[in-house]
XYZ file of C-alpha atoms in Angstrom:
279
model
C -5.725 -6.210 20.084
C -9.243 -6.756 18.707
C -7.856 -8.502 15.650
C -5.281 -10.583 17.539
C -8.031 -11.921 19.787
C -10.217 -12.667 16.807
C -7.404 -14.490 14.972
C -6.975 -16.808 17.959
C -10.727 -17.447 18.149
C -10.981 -18.198 14.426
C -8.011 -20.552 14.487
C -9.339 -22.501 17.492
C -12.886 -22.834 16.166
C -11.618 -23.492 12.652
C -9.724 -26.547 13.922
C -12.536 -27.701 16.216
C -15.159 -27.186 13.521
C -13.048 -28.658 10.672
C -13.564 -25.427 8.723
C -10.910 -24.422 6.248
C -12.928 -21.278 5.535
C -12.426 -20.115 9.132
C -8.748 -21.079 8.972
C -8.479 -19.136 5.726
C -9.909 -16.019 7.323
C -7.717 -16.533 10.399
C -4.639 -16.673 8.188
C -5.710 -13.541 6.369
C -6.397 -11.713 9.618
C -3.009 -12.812 10.966
C -1.395 -11.264 7.904
C -3.348 -8.081 8.579
C -2.213 -8.027 12.214
C 1.419 -8.425 11.156
C 0.943 -5.729 8.533
C -0.573 -3.365 11.087
C 2.303 -3.963 13.492
C 4.876 -3.334 10.758
C 3.034 -0.207 9.590
C 2.851 1.012 13.195
C 6.598 0.534 13.646
C 7.269 2.279 10.322
C 5.082 5.231 11.284
C 7.212 5.683 14.399
C 10.522 5.288 12.553
C 9.462 7.672 9.771
C 9.163 10.491 12.329
C 12.812 10.187 13.357
C 15.013 13.135 12.397
C 17.599 12.798 9.603
C 21.087 11.752 10.628
C 24.563 11.839 9.103
C 23.974 8.322 7.754
C 20.263 8.543 6.909
C 20.116 12.042 5.463
C 16.447 11.722 4.460
C 15.493 10.207 7.797
C 13.717 6.855 7.902
C 10.573 7.810 5.996
C 11.152 5.073 3.432
C 10.474 2.457 6.120
C 6.781 3.163 5.507
C 7.279 2.100 1.868
C 9.002 -1.103 2.973
C 6.180 -1.736 5.447
C 3.545 -1.437 2.728
C 5.542 -3.752 0.456
C 6.039 -6.314 3.230
C 2.339 -6.130 4.077
C 1.386 -7.012 0.505
C 3.915 -9.847 0.194
C 2.893 -11.439 3.511
C -0.774 -11.344 2.538
C -0.087 -13.059 -0.785
C 2.053 -15.760 0.853
C -0.614 -16.487 3.466
C -3.264 -16.578 0.761
C -1.263 -19.092 -1.260
C -0.974 -21.420 1.728
C -4.697 -21.145 2.429
C -5.630 -21.856 -1.195
C -3.419 -24.966 -1.163
C -5.173 -26.220 1.975
C -8.564 -25.574 0.376
C -7.638 -27.693 -2.649
C -6.501 -30.466 -0.296
C -9.859 -30.318 1.501
C -11.686 -30.557 -1.832
C -9.799 -33.774 -2.593
C -10.295 -35.131 0.936
C -13.459 -33.462 2.257
C -14.336 -33.173 5.940
C -17.705 -32.211 7.335
C -17.409 -28.691 8.805
C -19.608 -27.421 11.614
C -21.833 -24.899 9.876
C -23.189 -23.309 13.056
C -19.665 -22.742 14.420
C -18.635 -21.153 11.109
C -21.592 -18.786 11.169
C -21.115 -17.725 14.815
C -17.396 -16.971 14.543
C -17.706 -15.279 11.152
C -20.564 -13.114 12.463
C -18.239 -11.924 15.231
C -15.710 -11.167 12.506
C -18.132 -8.837 10.749
C -18.322 -6.744 13.936
C -14.600 -6.820 14.789
C -13.370 -6.042 11.281
C -16.100 -3.467 10.692
C -15.144 -1.568 13.850
C -11.438 -1.751 12.971
C -12.086 -0.503 9.427
C -14.015 2.461 10.833
C -10.951 3.445 12.887
C -8.923 3.830 9.677
C -11.642 5.301 7.448
C -10.645 8.951 7.828
C -6.863 8.593 7.466
C -6.403 6.589 4.271
C -6.599 9.357 1.687
C -2.951 10.370 1.721
C -1.131 7.345 3.133
C -0.903 3.953 1.425
C -0.275 2.239 4.778
C -3.477 3.563 6.312
C -5.389 2.949 3.091
C -4.141 -0.644 2.998
C -5.248 -1.188 6.587
C -8.697 0.223 5.833
C -9.119 -1.845 2.658
C -8.058 -5.048 4.372
C -10.300 -4.554 7.383
C -13.281 -3.686 5.201
C -12.574 -6.667 2.948
C -12.354 -8.895 6.012
C -15.794 -7.753 7.125
C -17.227 -8.515 3.688
C -15.458 -11.891 3.544
C -16.814 -12.772 6.986
C -20.286 -12.038 5.652
C -19.614 -14.509 2.849
C -18.509 -17.128 5.364
C -21.787 -16.662 7.267
C -23.688 -17.376 4.053
C -21.496 -20.444 3.434
C -22.168 -21.765 6.940
C -25.905 -21.329 6.465
C -25.866 -23.200 3.175
C -23.871 -26.050 4.736
C -26.480 -26.379 7.493
C -29.265 -26.505 4.910
C -27.648 -28.695 2.251
C -24.877 -30.606 4.090
C -22.614 -29.911 1.115
C -19.190 -29.993 2.778
C -17.461 -28.874 -0.433
C -18.983 -25.416 0.034
C -16.424 -24.706 2.771
C -13.243 -25.117 0.653
C -14.967 -23.428 -2.295
C -15.699 -20.431 -0.049
C -12.060 -20.503 1.023
C -10.898 -20.344 -2.604
C -13.263 -17.455 -3.299
C -11.913 -15.668 -0.215
C -8.364 -16.241 -1.470
C -9.267 -14.805 -4.863
C -10.751 -11.698 -3.251
C -7.620 -11.220 -1.158
C -5.339 -11.471 -4.198
C -7.544 -9.070 -6.140
C -7.561 -6.556 -3.284
C -3.851 -6.882 -2.538
C -2.453 -6.712 -6.065
C -2.839 -2.947 -6.376
C -1.157 -2.431 -2.994
C 1.743 -4.658 -4.069
C 2.180 -2.818 -7.361
C 2.028 0.646 -5.798
C 4.377 -0.165 -2.910
C 6.838 -1.858 -5.293
C 6.796 1.213 -7.525
C 7.542 3.371 -4.498
C 10.415 1.092 -3.462
C 11.854 1.431 -6.991
C 11.626 5.254 -6.863
C 8.934 5.437 -9.533
C 6.939 8.646 -9.964
C 4.143 8.408 -7.353
C 0.613 7.601 -8.407
C -1.431 10.705 -9.120
C 1.488 12.749 -10.458
C 1.872 13.106 -14.234
C 5.553 13.760 -15.110
C 4.580 15.544 -18.327
C 2.451 18.019 -16.377
C 5.285 18.738 -13.938
C 7.697 19.196 -16.848
C 5.251 21.548 -18.583
C 4.814 23.607 -15.427
C 8.562 24.012 -14.865
C 9.326 24.668 -18.535
C 6.686 27.394 -18.637
C 8.183 29.397 -15.783
C 9.468 32.904 -16.683
C 13.100 32.842 -17.784
C 13.326 29.040 -18.147
C 14.714 27.987 -21.541
C 15.663 24.424 -20.750
C 15.042 21.621 -18.297
C 16.846 18.343 -17.681
C 17.676 15.742 -15.043
C 14.116 15.841 -13.701
C 13.418 13.193 -11.071
C 10.283 12.651 -8.959
C 10.074 9.920 -6.334
C 8.541 8.959 -2.986
C 10.593 9.624 0.129
C 7.906 7.838 2.152
C 4.272 6.856 1.693
C 3.264 10.476 2.345
C 6.219 12.609 1.146
C 7.340 13.233 -2.439
C 10.638 14.720 -3.624
C 11.746 16.389 -6.868
C 15.116 17.428 -8.258
C 15.857 19.095 -11.589
C 18.190 21.439 -13.477
C 16.721 24.642 -14.980
C 18.538 26.552 -17.739
C 17.993 30.296 -17.191
C 20.393 32.306 -19.427
C 19.017 35.662 -18.224
C 20.601 35.104 -14.840
C 19.980 33.456 -11.526
C 16.485 34.186 -10.168
C 15.936 35.418 -6.664
C 15.572 33.149 -3.669
C 11.942 34.268 -3.531
C 11.421 32.941 -7.071
C 12.774 29.518 -6.111
C 10.705 29.501 -2.917
C 7.583 30.286 -4.948
C 8.311 27.363 -7.291
C 8.564 25.017 -4.315
C 5.265 26.278 -2.928
C 3.466 25.889 -6.260
C 4.832 22.355 -6.774
C 3.496 21.467 -3.346
C 0.080 23.025 -4.013
C -0.375 21.688 -7.556
C 1.251 18.247 -7.336
C 1.768 17.464 -3.648
C 5.573 17.581 -4.042
C 6.896 18.853 -0.729
C 10.662 18.361 -1.013
C 12.067 20.202 -4.049
C 15.699 20.825 -4.995
C 16.423 22.946 -8.085
C 19.810 23.598 -9.676
C 19.912 26.693 -11.861
C 22.314 26.919 -14.838
C 22.821 30.308 -16.483
C 25.332 29.524 -19.275
C 23.464 28.369 -22.384
C 26.686 26.951 -23.787
C 27.481 24.921 -20.693
C 27.256 21.168 -21.270
C 25.917 19.697 -18.052
C 27.276 16.201 -17.435
C 23.804 15.014 -16.436
C 21.945 16.424 -19.450
C 22.392 13.341 -21.669
C 20.881 11.167 -18.916
C 17.334 9.920 -19.080
C 14.901 12.824 -19.016
C 11.190 12.451 -18.294
């Protein structure tokens, strides 16, 4: 609600003050508001229990939310940058004092919002994205205050669209990593922070394991990671306790909380999945 109110204020004063820098920040903040709403909806959906159709539940909606958040931000930024270039070609005199007053309010609003997310971003890309965007908004608003002050002193109207382009560059720079990580999650890539070779080495070094294939590691959601693999154990099937211990160690060492292991005991058995891609 804080950010929705601030978006409206920035848009109104951006139009009244002929400031594309304020409009740029309003567009960015609108993208953040939409991203927060989508992430909020995804956090609710991801808690729903699995069903006959969605056997993993709806945890992957959090991945889609993060991806949508990144795409929306980049689209909004592109539109703002285009408007800034137009203003450079056809400059208008912005109201520097209006820019400074509204942007100063933005430092407070975005700073407070960022603080609300500061403690929860370590393990969730959605929360981390919200924190990064709010913190970036506060820093960008500080830059807009400086721009407004310089306009009052120098009357250089081109400073406003230049500030807008700098803001757009900062947004792209800050959003690119989010886009890449969320896209990787959507494509079932191995999550960031997990080295497949280390997981393979751990499993291959377990007592009784003589072979390993069909190893897959992917994100079920922005907070949950799954693993499946086939272990060749010619000495015989291990106990249920052994398999439970493996799951616990994978969770402790790598943060993999949903593990499924298929044990094969016949060394001469040719598993149909063994020739498939193995990491």
